Amino acid sequence: MSCKLFVGNLSYSITEQELRDAFSQNGRTVRSVRIAVDRETSRPRGFAFVEVATEADADSAINEWNNKILAGRTVFVEKAQERAP
């Protein structure tokens, strides 16, 4: 079962490929990466969602990247919460 991660405080210049490369290190399988963009300006909002293949991959990614520097910024990584209806 896949697991979606929330990645916050991202550099505005980071690309989806850079995120995919970072989160796929150590054998993790990244299923998708989506950087949130502002609807009006089409500029990045500073956070993204990374979907990994398993809960173990998610835990590994959190341990590796939470409060670590990625593309010049200290990022925040946690399991994504479902939106309330």
mmCIF file of C-alpha atoms in Angstrom:
data_model
loop_
_atom_site.group_PDB
_atom_site.id
_atom_site.type_symbol
_atom_site.label_atom_id
_atom_site.label_comp_id
_atom_site.label_asym_id
_atom_site.label_seq_id
_atom_site.Cartn_x
_atom_site.Cartn_y
_atom_site.Cartn_z
ATOM 1 C CA MET A 1 0.000 0.000 0.000
ATOM 2 C CA SER A 2 1.373 3.387 -0.956
ATOM 3 C CA CYS A 3 1.815 6.282 1.436
ATOM 4 C CA LYS A 4 1.742 10.011 0.705
ATOM 5 C CA LEU A 5 4.203 12.383 2.362
ATOM 6 C CA PHE A 6 3.877 16.128 2.906
ATOM 7 C CA VAL A 7 7.146 17.996 2.303
ATOM 8 C CA GLY A 8 7.146 21.590 3.543
ATOM 9 C CA ASN A 9 9.486 24.588 3.488
ATOM 10 C CA LEU A 10 10.806 23.701 0.041
ATOM 11 C CA SER A 11 12.963 25.951 -2.055
ATOM 12 C CA TYR A 12 10.849 27.654 -4.719
ATOM 13 C CA SER A 13 13.372 26.581 -7.356
ATOM 14 C CA ILE A 14 13.299 22.824 -6.642
ATOM 15 C CA THR A 15 11.952 20.613 -9.432
ATOM 16 C CA GLU A 16 9.842 17.480 -9.294
ATOM 17 C CA GLN A 17 12.793 15.493 -10.653
ATOM 18 C CA GLU A 18 15.081 16.756 -7.878
ATOM 19 C CA LEU A 19 12.502 15.718 -5.273
ATOM 20 C CA ARG A 20 12.070 12.329 -6.951
ATOM 21 C CA ASP A 21 15.837 11.792 -6.933
ATOM 22 C CA ALA A 22 16.174 12.802 -3.277
ATOM 23 C CA PHE A 23 13.312 10.642 -2.023
ATOM 24 C CA SER A 24 14.232 7.592 -4.124
ATOM 25 C CA GLN A 25 17.660 7.280 -2.508
ATOM 26 C CA ASN A 26 18.413 4.128 -0.517
ATOM 27 C CA GLY A 27 16.143 1.969 -2.666
ATOM 28 C CA ARG A 28 12.834 3.712 -1.958
ATOM 29 C CA THR A 29 10.218 3.576 -4.710
ATOM 30 C CA VAL A 30 8.653 6.965 -5.490
ATOM 31 C CA ARG A 31 5.313 6.638 -7.264
ATOM 32 C CA SER A 32 4.555 10.329 -7.777
ATOM 33 C CA VAL A 33 5.694 13.845 -6.927
ATOM 34 C CA ARG A 34 3.463 16.924 -7.030
ATOM 35 C CA ILE A 35 4.704 20.393 -6.190
ATOM 36 C CA ALA A 36 1.846 22.685 -5.183
ATOM 37 C CA VAL A 37 1.553 25.838 -7.299
ATOM 38 C CA ASP A 38 -0.460 29.006 -6.845
ATOM 39 C CA ARG A 39 -3.496 28.976 -9.151
ATOM 40 C CA GLU A 40 -3.248 32.654 -10.047
ATOM 41 C CA THR A 41 0.512 33.050 -10.543
ATOM 42 C CA SER A 42 1.548 29.448 -11.332
ATOM 43 C CA ARG A 43 4.466 29.896 -8.939
ATOM 44 C CA PRO A 44 5.459 27.161 -6.459
ATOM 45 C CA ARG A 45 3.934 27.486 -2.982
ATOM 46 C CA GLY A 46 6.868 25.923 -1.107
ATOM 47 C CA PHE A 47 5.453 22.493 -0.404
ATOM 48 C CA ALA A 48 4.896 19.208 -2.211
ATOM 49 C CA PHE A 49 3.403 15.749 -1.901
ATOM 50 C CA VAL A 50 5.582 12.703 -2.530
ATOM 51 C CA GLU A 51 3.930 9.304 -2.809
ATOM 52 C CA VAL A 52 6.133 6.325 -1.945
ATOM 53 C CA ALA A 53 5.365 2.636 -2.435
ATOM 54 C CA THR A 54 5.220 1.393 1.164
ATOM 55 C CA GLU A 55 4.869 2.508 4.772
ATOM 56 C CA ALA A 56 8.470 1.389 5.309
ATOM 57 C CA ASP A 57 9.609 3.684 2.472
ATOM 58 C CA ALA A 58 7.635 6.528 4.076
ATOM 59 C CA ASP A 59 9.203 5.976 7.494
ATOM 60 C CA SER A 60 12.659 5.759 5.926
ATOM 61 C CA ALA A 61 12.132 9.008 3.974
ATOM 62 C CA ILE A 62 10.881 10.823 7.073
ATOM 63 C CA ASN A 63 13.894 9.662 9.078
ATOM 64 C CA GLU A 64 16.265 10.701 6.302
ATOM 65 C CA TRP A 65 14.799 14.080 5.306
ATOM 66 C CA ASN A 66 12.793 15.605 8.171
ATOM 67 C CA ASN A 67 14.664 18.685 9.497
ATOM 68 C CA LYS A 68 17.447 18.164 6.939
ATOM 69 C CA ILE A 69 18.683 20.549 4.262
ATOM 70 C CA LEU A 70 17.371 19.956 0.746
ATOM 71 C CA ALA A 71 18.195 22.471 -2.010
ATOM 72 C CA GLY A 72 19.394 24.998 0.556
ATOM 73 C CA ARG A 73 16.362 24.878 2.894
ATOM 74 C CA THR A 74 15.584 22.860 6.009
ATOM 75 C CA VAL A 75 12.559 20.802 5.004
ATOM 76 C CA PHE A 76 9.721 19.379 7.070
ATOM 77 C CA VAL A 77 8.536 15.866 6.156
ATOM 78 C CA GLU A 78 5.565 13.975 7.597
ATOM 79 C CA LYS A 79 2.843 11.599 6.477
ATOM 80 C CA ALA A 80 0.149 13.587 4.685
ATOM 81 C CA GLN A 81 -3.183 14.010 6.426
ATOM 82 C CA GLU A 82 -6.458 13.404 4.612
ATOM 83 C CA ARG A 83 -8.508 16.525 3.964
ATOM 84 C CA ALA A 84 -11.586 16.951 6.119
ATOM 85 C CA PRO A 85 -14.845 16.863 4.133
#
